[in-house]
Short mmCIF file of C-alpha atoms and ligand atoms in Angstrom, two decimals:
data_model
loop_
_atom_site.label_atom_id
_atom_site.label_comp_id
_atom_site.label_asym_id
_atom_site.label_seq_id
_atom_site.Cartn_x
_atom_site.Cartn_y
_atom_site.Cartn_z
CA MET A 1 24.04 1.71 1.45
CA VAL A 2 20.92 -0.05 2.12
CA VAL A 3 17.78 1.39 3.44
CA MET A 4 15.13 -1.67 4.42
CA LYS A 5 12.03 -2.00 5.38
CA PHE A 6 9.61 -3.87 7.86
CA GLY A 7 6.17 -4.24 7.43
CA GLY A 8 3.40 -5.29 9.92
CA SER A 9 3.62 -8.62 8.97
CA CYS A 10 7.11 -9.26 9.88
CA LEU A 11 6.32 -7.33 13.47
CA VAL A 12 4.07 -9.51 15.00
CA GLY A 13 5.12 -9.94 18.56
CA GLY A 14 8.62 -9.99 20.21
CA GLU A 15 10.18 -12.64 18.75
CA GLU A 16 9.56 -11.49 15.07
CA PHE A 17 11.19 -8.36 16.20
CA LEU A 18 14.08 -10.06 17.14
CA ASN A 19 14.18 -11.91 14.19
CA ALA A 20 14.03 -8.88 11.97
CA ALA A 21 16.79 -7.42 14.14
CA GLU A 22 18.68 -10.29 13.32
CA LEU A 23 18.32 -9.84 9.50
CA VAL A 24 19.57 -6.29 9.95
CA LYS A 25 22.59 -7.85 11.88
CA ASN A 26 23.64 -9.85 8.51
CA TYR A 27 24.12 -6.27 6.72
CA HIS A 28 26.19 -4.78 9.43
CA ASP A 29 29.31 -4.31 7.07
CA LYS A 30 27.23 -1.74 5.43
CA GLU A 31 25.40 1.39 6.44
CA ILE A 32 22.07 0.72 6.87
CA ILE A 33 18.65 2.73 7.50
CA VAL A 34 15.53 1.02 8.68
CA VAL A 35 12.16 2.04 8.02
CA VAL A 36 9.17 0.33 9.99
CA SER A 37 5.30 0.24 9.60
CA ALA A 38 3.32 -0.24 12.57
CA VAL A 39 3.20 -3.39 14.61
CA TYR A 40 0.48 -5.91 13.06
CA LYS A 41 -3.07 -5.03 12.76
CA VAL A 42 -2.46 -1.83 14.79
CA THR A 43 -3.08 1.11 12.04
CA ASP A 44 -6.63 -0.64 11.50
CA LYS A 45 -7.13 -1.03 15.40
CA LEU A 46 -6.36 2.71 15.62
CA ILE A 47 -8.70 4.01 12.78
CA ASP A 48 -11.69 1.59 13.93
CA THR A 49 -11.08 2.89 17.55
CA GLY A 50 -11.62 6.68 15.93
CA HIS A 51 -14.95 5.50 14.70
CA LEU A 52 -15.81 3.67 18.12
CA ALA A 53 -14.80 7.12 19.89
CA LEU A 54 -17.07 8.80 17.00
CA GLU A 55 -19.83 6.87 18.14
CA LYS A 56 -19.42 7.54 21.97
CA LYS A 57 -18.70 3.87 22.49
CA THR A 58 -16.46 4.84 25.27
CA GLU A 59 -16.11 1.15 26.70
CA LYS A 60 -15.41 -0.28 23.68
CA VAL A 61 -12.67 2.59 22.90
CA GLU A 62 -11.02 1.67 26.50
CA LYS A 63 -11.14 -2.11 25.47
CA ASN A 64 -9.26 -1.13 22.30
CA LEU A 65 -6.77 1.18 23.89
CA LYS A 66 -5.90 -1.77 26.62
CA GLU A 67 -4.99 -4.19 23.80
CA ILE A 68 -3.02 -2.00 21.82
CA ASP A 69 -1.10 -0.88 24.94
CA GLU A 70 -0.74 -4.88 25.79
CA LYS A 71 0.75 -5.71 22.20
CA HIS A 72 3.30 -2.85 23.13
CA ARG A 73 4.06 -3.97 26.40
CA GLU A 74 4.54 -7.56 25.71
CA ILE A 75 6.93 -6.87 22.80
CA ILE A 76 8.75 -4.10 25.07
CA ARG A 77 8.93 -7.01 28.04
CA TYR A 78 10.57 -9.24 25.46
CA ILE A 79 13.08 -6.77 23.64
CA ALA A 80 14.31 -4.54 26.44
CA GLU A 81 17.81 -4.91 27.24
CA ASP A 82 17.90 -4.36 30.73
CA THR A 83 15.49 -2.82 33.35
CA ASP A 84 16.22 0.67 33.27
CA GLU A 85 15.63 0.50 29.28
CA MET A 86 12.27 -1.47 30.18
CA LYS A 87 11.27 1.15 32.57
CA ARG A 88 11.92 3.85 30.01
CA LEU A 89 10.26 2.40 27.05
CA LEU A 90 7.08 1.40 29.17
CA GLY A 91 7.17 5.13 30.26
CA GLU A 92 7.48 6.22 26.80
CA LYS A 93 4.82 3.86 25.80
CA ASP A 94 2.20 4.93 28.70
CA SER A 95 2.67 8.57 27.40
CA HIS A 96 1.87 7.72 23.85
CA ILE A 97 -0.97 5.86 24.95
CA GLU A 98 -2.56 8.57 27.34
CA GLU A 99 -1.95 11.07 24.58
CA LEU A 100 -4.03 8.66 22.32
CA ARG A 101 -7.27 8.59 24.66
CA GLN A 102 -6.95 12.31 24.99
CA ILE A 103 -7.37 12.31 21.49
CA TYR A 104 -10.29 9.81 21.26
CA LYS A 105 -12.04 11.76 24.05
CA GLY A 106 -11.55 14.69 22.07
CA VAL A 107 -13.32 12.62 18.82
CA SER A 108 -16.28 11.75 21.37
CA LEU A 109 -16.89 15.60 22.79
CA ILE A 110 -16.23 17.41 19.30
CA ASN A 111 -18.32 14.83 17.62
CA GLU A 112 -16.26 14.93 14.52
CA LEU A 113 -13.59 12.61 13.24
CA THR A 114 -11.72 14.56 10.65
CA LYS A 115 -9.21 13.05 8.25
CA ARG A 116 -6.79 15.35 9.80
CA SER A 117 -7.41 13.81 13.43
CA LEU A 118 -7.48 10.44 11.86
CA ASP A 119 -3.82 11.11 10.41
CA VAL A 120 -2.64 12.27 14.13
CA ILE A 121 -4.15 9.07 15.50
CA THR A 122 -2.78 6.84 13.38
CA SER A 123 0.96 8.28 13.45
CA PHE A 124 0.93 6.53 16.82
CA GLY A 125 1.41 2.86 15.10
CA GLU A 126 4.70 4.12 13.47
CA ARG A 127 5.90 6.21 16.12
CA LEU A 128 5.35 3.37 18.87
CA CYS A 129 6.90 0.55 16.13
CA ALA A 130 10.00 2.37 15.58
CA VAL A 131 11.01 3.67 19.34
CA LEU A 132 10.48 -0.54 19.68
CA PHE A 133 12.19 -1.78 17.04
CA SER A 134 15.31 0.65 17.87
CA ALA A 135 15.21 -1.12 21.25
CA ALA A 136 15.56 -4.61 19.45
CA LEU A 137 18.64 -3.56 17.96
CA ARG A 138 19.99 -2.32 20.73
CA LYS A 139 19.18 -5.65 22.53
CA ILE A 140 21.46 -7.50 20.05
CA GLY A 141 24.39 -5.24 20.62
CA LEU A 142 23.51 -2.66 17.44
CA GLU A 143 23.83 0.80 17.86
CA SER A 144 20.45 2.29 16.81
CA PHE A 145 17.89 5.26 17.54
CA PRO A 146 14.66 5.71 16.52
CA VAL A 147 13.44 8.73 13.98
CA ASP A 148 10.21 10.35 14.15
CA ALA A 149 9.50 10.93 9.97
CA ARG A 150 7.76 14.17 10.57
CA ILE A 151 11.12 16.24 11.12
CA PHE A 152 11.93 15.40 7.50
CA MET A 153 8.82 13.61 5.50
CA THR A 154 7.29 17.29 4.26
CA THR A 155 3.76 17.00 2.76
CA ASP A 156 1.06 18.99 1.45
CA ASP A 157 -1.96 18.98 3.32
CA THR A 158 -4.29 16.29 1.62
CA PHE A 159 -4.88 13.79 4.95
CA GLY A 160 -4.96 10.34 4.42
CA SER A 161 -3.31 10.34 1.08
CA ALA A 162 -0.62 13.27 1.35
CA MET A 163 1.65 14.38 -1.27
CA VAL A 164 5.52 14.29 -0.74
CA ASP A 165 7.71 17.09 -1.70
CA LEU A 166 10.37 15.31 -2.66
CA GLU A 167 13.20 17.55 -2.84
CA THR A 168 12.32 19.03 0.46
CA SER A 169 12.11 15.99 2.14
CA LYS A 170 15.76 14.67 0.84
CA GLU A 171 17.63 18.24 1.87
CA LYS A 172 15.66 17.38 5.44
CA PHE A 173 16.33 13.73 5.52
CA ASN A 174 20.28 14.51 4.96
CA GLU A 175 20.59 17.53 6.80
CA LYS A 176 18.42 15.89 10.26
CA VAL A 177 19.23 12.42 10.07
CA PHE A 178 21.81 11.10 7.40
CA LYS A 179 24.45 13.65 8.77
CA ASP A 180 24.27 12.57 12.29
CA MET A 181 24.29 8.56 11.82
CA ASN A 182 27.79 8.09 13.12
CA GLY A 183 27.64 4.48 12.23
CA SER A 184 24.53 4.07 14.57
CA ILE A 185 21.27 2.57 12.57
CA PRO A 186 18.30 4.79 12.51
CA VAL A 187 14.76 3.57 12.73
CA VAL A 188 12.40 5.80 10.90
CA THR A 189 8.81 5.87 11.15
CA GLY A 190 7.12 4.71 7.80
CA PHE A 191 3.55 6.05 6.39
CA ILE A 192 3.66 9.77 8.35
CA GLY A 193 5.11 13.04 7.54
CA SER A 194 4.02 16.62 8.12
CA THR A 195 3.12 19.95 6.50
CA GLU A 196 5.30 22.80 6.36
CA ASP A 197 3.28 24.11 9.53
CA GLY A 198 4.02 21.04 11.19
CA ILE A 199 0.57 19.47 11.02
CA THR A 200 0.75 15.48 11.10
CA THR A 201 -0.06 13.82 7.69
CA THR A 202 -0.31 10.31 6.23
CA ILE A 203 0.52 9.25 2.73
CA GLY A 204 -1.53 6.63 1.96
CA ARG A 205 -2.59 2.91 3.67
CA ASN A 206 0.66 0.83 3.04
CA GLY A 207 2.76 4.04 2.75
CA THR A 208 6.08 2.39 4.45
CA ASP A 209 7.43 1.29 1.24
CA TYR A 210 7.04 4.65 -0.44
CA THR A 211 8.89 6.14 2.80
CA ALA A 212 11.68 3.59 2.42
CA SER A 213 12.00 4.79 -1.56
CA ILE A 214 12.03 8.56 -0.55
CA ILE A 215 14.79 7.55 1.58
CA GLY A 216 16.82 5.52 -0.72
CA TYR A 217 16.47 8.71 -3.37
CA SER A 218 17.56 10.82 -0.49
CA ILE A 219 21.20 9.17 -0.09
CA LYS A 220 20.99 7.28 -3.21
CA CYS A 221 21.71 4.10 -1.42
CA ASP A 222 22.60 0.57 -3.32
CA GLU A 223 19.36 -1.19 -2.86
CA ILE A 224 16.14 -0.79 -1.19
CA LEU A 225 15.05 -3.84 0.77
CA ILE A 226 11.67 -4.52 1.20
CA TRP A 227 10.89 -7.37 3.61
CA LYS A 228 7.82 -9.26 3.64
CA ASP A 229 6.30 -12.46 4.34
CA VAL A 230 6.34 -14.14 0.58
CA ASP A 231 9.29 -14.94 -1.51
CA GLY A 232 9.21 -12.15 -4.00
CA VAL A 233 6.92 -11.47 -6.73
CA MET A 234 5.15 -14.33 -8.10
CA THR A 235 3.10 -15.00 -11.56
CA ALA A 236 0.02 -15.53 -10.16
CA ASN A 237 -1.56 -15.49 -6.47
CA PRO A 238 -0.52 -19.23 -5.43
CA LYS A 239 -3.72 -19.62 -3.26
CA LEU A 240 -5.61 -19.24 -6.77
CA TYR A 241 -3.16 -21.25 -8.84
CA PRO A 242 -0.58 -23.44 -6.88
CA GLY A 243 2.00 -23.51 -9.79
CA ALA A 244 2.61 -19.83 -9.40
CA LYS A 245 6.33 -19.40 -9.44
CA VAL A 246 8.68 -16.41 -8.12
CA ILE A 247 10.22 -14.07 -10.48
CA SER A 248 13.80 -13.12 -10.10
CA ASN A 249 13.68 -10.10 -12.15
CA ILE A 250 11.07 -7.69 -13.47
CA SER A 251 10.96 -3.65 -14.34
CA TYR A 252 9.94 -1.24 -12.55
CA GLN A 253 7.03 -0.18 -15.33
CA GLU A 254 6.19 -3.99 -14.95
CA ALA A 255 6.50 -3.51 -10.88
CA SER A 256 3.88 -0.51 -11.28
CA GLU A 257 1.56 -2.22 -13.09
CA ILE A 258 1.32 -5.25 -10.38
CA SER A 259 1.22 -2.72 -7.52
CA TYR A 260 -1.54 -1.33 -9.09
CA PHE A 261 -3.72 -4.55 -9.70
CA GLY A 262 -1.95 -6.96 -7.19
CA GLY A 263 -2.35 -4.14 -4.58
CA GLU A 264 -0.20 -6.24 -1.73
CA ILE A 265 3.18 -6.49 -3.11
CA ILE A 266 4.33 -3.06 -3.02
CA HIS A 267 2.58 0.29 -2.57
CA PRO A 268 2.44 2.05 -5.98
CA LYS A 269 4.28 5.38 -5.57
CA THR A 270 7.44 3.46 -4.39
CA MET A 271 8.73 3.41 -7.90
CA LEU A 272 8.74 6.86 -8.54
CA PRO A 273 11.95 7.78 -6.26
CA ALA A 274 13.82 4.48 -6.87
CA VAL A 275 13.11 5.20 -11.03
CA LEU A 276 14.62 8.69 -10.61
CA ALA A 277 17.66 7.60 -8.59
CA GLU A 278 17.91 4.01 -10.49
CA ILE A 279 17.94 2.23 -7.08
CA PRO A 280 17.00 -1.56 -7.57
CA ILE A 281 14.36 -2.75 -5.40
CA ARG A 282 14.77 -6.10 -3.54
CA ILE A 283 11.55 -7.79 -2.23
CA LYS A 284 12.71 -10.50 0.35
CA ASN A 285 11.09 -12.83 2.73
CA THR A 286 11.80 -12.39 6.32
CA PHE A 287 11.08 -16.11 7.39
CA ASN A 288 13.09 -17.36 4.01
CA PRO A 289 15.86 -14.86 4.34
CA SER A 290 18.61 -16.89 2.35
CA TYR A 291 16.22 -16.83 -0.47
CA PRO A 292 17.51 -13.93 -3.08
CA GLY A 293 13.83 -12.52 -4.27
CA THR A 294 12.77 -10.35 -6.56
CA VAL A 295 14.71 -7.39 -7.98
CA ILE A 296 13.02 -4.74 -9.35
CA SER A 297 15.10 -2.41 -11.81
CA GLN A 298 15.78 -0.64 -14.85
CA LYS A 299 17.13 -3.54 -16.46
CA TYR A 300 15.28 -6.98 -16.87
CA ASP A 301 16.16 -9.90 -18.25
CA GLU A 302 13.95 -10.42 -21.51
CA ASN A 303 14.71 -14.29 -20.89
CA CYS A 304 13.71 -14.06 -17.36
CA SER A 305 10.83 -12.02 -17.27
CA SER A 306 7.60 -13.55 -17.08
CA LEU A 307 4.17 -13.05 -17.72
CA ILE A 308 2.23 -12.01 -14.31
CA VAL A 309 -1.19 -13.09 -13.96
CA CYS A 310 -2.94 -10.74 -11.29
CA SER A 311 -5.95 -10.72 -9.95
CA ILE A 312 -8.57 -8.31 -7.85
CA ASP A 313 -11.65 -9.81 -6.95
CA GLY A 314 -14.73 -7.92 -4.68
CA LEU A 315 -15.17 -5.37 -7.50
CA SER A 316 -18.36 -4.29 -9.03
CA LEU A 317 -18.93 -2.92 -12.88
CA ILE A 318 -20.73 0.10 -13.27
CA THR A 319 -21.94 1.07 -16.77
CA VAL A 320 -23.34 3.92 -17.85
CA GLU A 321 -25.25 4.00 -21.31
CA GLY A 322 -27.01 6.46 -23.38
CA ALA A 323 -26.72 8.51 -26.58
CA GLY A 324 -25.83 11.33 -24.52
CA LEU A 325 -22.23 9.87 -24.21
CA GLN A 326 -21.66 10.30 -28.00
CA ALA A 327 -23.07 13.91 -28.03
CA THR A 328 -21.59 15.55 -25.22
CA PRO A 329 -18.34 14.40 -24.96
CA SER A 330 -17.62 15.97 -21.70
CA LEU A 331 -20.32 13.96 -19.79
CA VAL A 332 -17.44 11.47 -19.85
CA VAL A 333 -15.36 13.37 -17.57
CA LYS A 334 -18.23 14.39 -15.28
CA VAL A 335 -19.86 10.63 -14.93
CA LEU A 336 -15.85 10.04 -13.79
CA ASP A 337 -15.77 13.01 -11.78
CA ALA A 338 -18.77 12.01 -9.81
CA VAL A 339 -17.24 8.97 -8.69
CA THR A 340 -13.57 10.59 -7.92
CA LYS A 341 -14.48 13.50 -6.01
CA GLU A 342 -15.69 10.67 -3.44
CA ASN A 343 -12.17 9.45 -3.06
CA ILE A 344 -13.23 6.18 -4.60
CA ASN A 345 -10.56 4.63 -6.57
CA ILE A 346 -11.29 3.31 -10.31
CA TYR A 347 -9.79 0.50 -11.29
CA MET A 348 -10.57 -0.05 -14.84
CA ILE A 349 -12.26 2.14 -17.44
CA SER A 350 -13.69 0.71 -20.54
CA MET A 351 -15.37 2.64 -23.59
CA ALA A 352 -16.33 1.15 -27.17
CA SER A 353 -15.74 3.46 -29.86
CA SER A 354 -19.35 4.01 -30.35
CA GLU A 355 -19.35 6.00 -27.02
CA TYR A 356 -22.64 4.44 -26.73
CA ASN A 357 -21.61 3.72 -22.78
CA ILE A 358 -18.69 3.94 -20.23
CA SER A 359 -18.18 1.09 -17.79
CA PHE A 360 -15.43 1.49 -14.73
CA LEU A 361 -14.86 -0.82 -11.94
CA VAL A 362 -15.18 0.03 -8.28
CA LYS A 363 -14.50 -1.68 -5.27
CA SER A 364 -17.93 -3.62 -4.23
CA LYS A 365 -17.96 -1.43 -0.66
CA ASP A 366 -17.71 1.73 -2.80
CA THR A 367 -20.57 0.60 -5.24
CA GLN A 368 -23.22 2.69 -3.25
CA ARG A 369 -21.22 5.83 -2.55
CA ALA A 370 -20.36 5.89 -6.26
CA LEU A 371 -23.81 5.42 -7.43
CA ILE A 372 -25.21 8.16 -4.61
CA SER A 373 -22.70 10.50 -6.07
CA LEU A 374 -23.48 9.68 -9.62
CA ARG A 375 -27.30 10.43 -9.05
CA GLN A 376 -26.64 13.33 -6.89
CA ASP A 377 -24.38 15.33 -9.17
CA LEU A 378 -27.04 17.45 -10.35
CA GLU A 379 -25.15 18.15 -13.65
CA VAL A 380 -24.98 14.20 -14.36
CA LEU A 381 -28.49 14.21 -12.76
CA ARG A 382 -29.96 16.70 -15.44
CA LEU A 383 -27.92 14.75 -18.54
CA VAL A 384 -29.29 11.26 -17.00
CA GLU A 385 -32.58 12.91 -17.50
CA HIS A 386 -31.96 13.62 -21.13
CA SER A 387 -29.26 11.68 -22.60
CA ILE A 388 -28.30 8.72 -20.53
CA ASN A 389 -30.88 5.97 -20.35
CA LYS A 390 -29.89 4.00 -17.38
CA ILE A 391 -27.01 3.11 -15.04
CA VAL A 392 -26.23 -0.50 -14.85
CA VAL A 393 -24.53 -2.44 -12.01
CA ASP A 394 -23.22 -5.90 -12.17
CA GLU A 395 -21.54 -6.57 -8.69
CA ASN A 396 -19.35 -9.49 -7.91
CA VAL A 397 -16.68 -9.00 -10.80
CA ALA A 398 -13.05 -9.56 -10.87
CA ILE A 399 -10.22 -8.11 -13.04
CA ILE A 400 -7.42 -10.41 -14.31
CA ALA A 401 -4.48 -8.22 -15.38
CA CYS A 402 -1.73 -10.18 -17.90
CA VAL A 403 1.13 -7.93 -16.98
CA GLY A 404 4.61 -8.15 -18.70
CA ALA A 405 7.25 -6.38 -20.85
CA LYS A 406 6.79 -9.47 -23.15
CA LEU A 407 3.49 -8.35 -24.39
CA LYS A 408 4.43 -5.26 -25.86
CA GLY A 409 4.64 -5.89 -29.75
CA ARG A 410 3.57 -9.65 -29.53
CA ILE A 411 0.71 -10.37 -32.18
CA GLY A 412 -1.57 -13.18 -31.10
CA VAL A 413 -1.41 -12.77 -27.43
CA ALA A 414 -4.76 -11.08 -26.68
CA GLY A 415 -6.32 -14.11 -29.10
CA LYS A 416 -4.51 -16.65 -26.92
CA ILE A 417 -6.00 -15.33 -23.79
CA PHE A 418 -9.40 -15.01 -25.25
CA SER A 419 -9.65 -18.40 -27.17
CA THR A 420 -8.48 -20.26 -24.02
CA LEU A 421 -11.23 -18.19 -21.76
CA GLY A 422 -14.02 -19.39 -24.27
CA SER A 423 -12.66 -22.95 -24.40
CA ASN A 424 -12.70 -22.83 -20.73
CA GLY A 425 -16.53 -21.78 -20.64
CA VAL A 426 -15.40 -18.09 -19.03
CA ASN A 427 -17.50 -15.29 -20.25
CA ILE A 428 -15.64 -11.94 -20.48
CA ILE A 429 -17.60 -8.97 -19.39
CA ALA A 430 -15.16 -6.26 -20.27
CA ILE A 431 -11.79 -5.65 -21.53
CA ALA A 432 -9.09 -3.17 -21.69
CA GLN A 433 -5.35 -2.96 -22.76
CA GLY A 434 -3.32 0.30 -22.18
CA SER A 435 -1.34 1.55 -24.95
CA SER A 436 1.91 0.77 -23.19
CA GLU A 437 1.04 -2.75 -24.23
CA HIS A 438 2.40 -4.17 -20.63
CA ASN A 439 -0.78 -4.76 -19.71
CA ILE A 440 -4.23 -6.50 -21.04
CA SER A 441 -7.11 -6.50 -18.45
CA ILE A 442 -9.96 -8.74 -18.56
CA VAL A 443 -13.23 -8.39 -16.39
CA VAL A 444 -15.01 -11.74 -15.68
CA ASN A 445 -17.43 -12.84 -13.05
CA SER A 446 -15.78 -13.59 -9.33
CA LYS A 447 -16.99 -16.87 -9.43
CA ASN A 448 -14.55 -17.69 -12.71
CA MET A 449 -11.42 -16.04 -11.42
CA LYS A 450 -9.66 -18.92 -10.08
CA LYS A 451 -10.61 -20.90 -13.59
CA ALA A 452 -9.44 -17.63 -15.52
CA VAL A 453 -6.38 -17.06 -13.78
CA THR A 454 -5.20 -21.01 -14.10
CA CYS A 455 -6.23 -20.87 -17.78
CA ILE A 456 -4.54 -18.00 -18.87
CA HIS A 457 -1.34 -19.06 -16.65
CA GLU A 458 -1.16 -22.68 -18.26
CA GLU A 459 -1.72 -21.08 -21.68
CA LEU A 460 0.87 -18.40 -21.79
CA ASP A 461 3.43 -19.22 -19.29
CA GLY A 462 6.73 -19.95 -21.02
CA LYS A 463 5.01 -19.83 -24.44
CA ILE A 464 5.21 -16.36 -25.48
N1 LIG B 501 0.63 1.22 9.06
C1 LIG B 501 0.34 1.68 7.70
C2 LIG B 501 -0.92 1.11 7.25
O1 LIG B 501 -1.26 -0.03 7.59
C3 LIG B 501 1.09 1.93 6.87
C4 LIG B 501 1.86 0.61 6.21
O2 LIG B 501 1.61 -0.73 6.69
O3 LIG B 501 2.98 0.70 5.49
O4 LIG B 501 -1.54 1.51 6.54
MG1 MG B 502 0.86 -2.34 6.28
#
């Protein structure tokens, strides 16, 4: 049994739909469950349109709706098996688009765009796509039916990043989908779920990987196959370091570290259900399917496992400074709370043992919100006046995270990293190493990111 996931980058237009459908056919000797995210860029457009509706920019809303409509219409034209099927699919698409139009109207009238309504709005991307992908499978002679994941993915009501109830979802999937497959291939909507009361939720941007892994866990499949537009996990971003190589095997733990720091390869939550059921996750390239890709599993090959030099740019380093941090330990919690309560992701925290200051990294776009919250937070403000000297911001920084199970227990790796950075003239702004020793993270100025990735890669690859 295989659960395979196709993301938006593999589902751009009719041609890509059929290409992906052929890939499914190659596995036809196995039981297959397909999970899809929305058509390329549709989720972003649905969200943008929600904001336009809130601003009452009716014409722009209509223009975007038309673009979404056209995109799906073109795909239907390309993939429908016969005229009856085309009519039926066009009809289904029309009614979805009409429903969306009414929801956007509602947003304009009520003057409110809540996270709850955004979840309903974005759910249309996956719902439309699953119907179309299932039609593409039928077009090439496979039996298939679309599944709206809201019938089994049970979540809490944290709209926008809902927590999934794994056991309930597993039971419902087996009961409502798996039991009735009869050799037909279900195409399940990724990313979306529903509360016990039937209210639509989403499980976080790029959450389709996570949906695939929850389904894999539910049926204990042999492999979760994530189709992407790259050959697998690489030792660095090839745009920064052209000598980067694809890694054939990595452990779940290494993959978790990378997903957090590299962001793009796989959704961080994907690992958990796979680890619980010990299912390997394979990443393969839709445009180079004969390449074996990267396997993420419990076991990894010590000789094969490489060091991965991840990097994230576009960050700001916020430093809160003052003697109060030493005197009032709970102040650290309050500082971080002021930021996280705004739903701002903190990428790294660094605190010297003198406890005189604490530094943390956030996305540059979140900097102002973080500062406002820090200053507005009454408790913090009171303490700022008494015991915190200043809040300093260093914009335009990047994190370089050196990740690898190999790092554990190796003496001198950090030293090598620092000395190569030093001899290449890269100033280190802050550092952090988790006690798992799988990750050493360094903050540098964005302008030094490429140089830092290159010199660390060259210094360490194959040498530790
Ligand atoms: N379509 C959703 C998004 O763009 C989920 C996904 O891509 O996995 O975030
Ligand atoms: Mg996506």
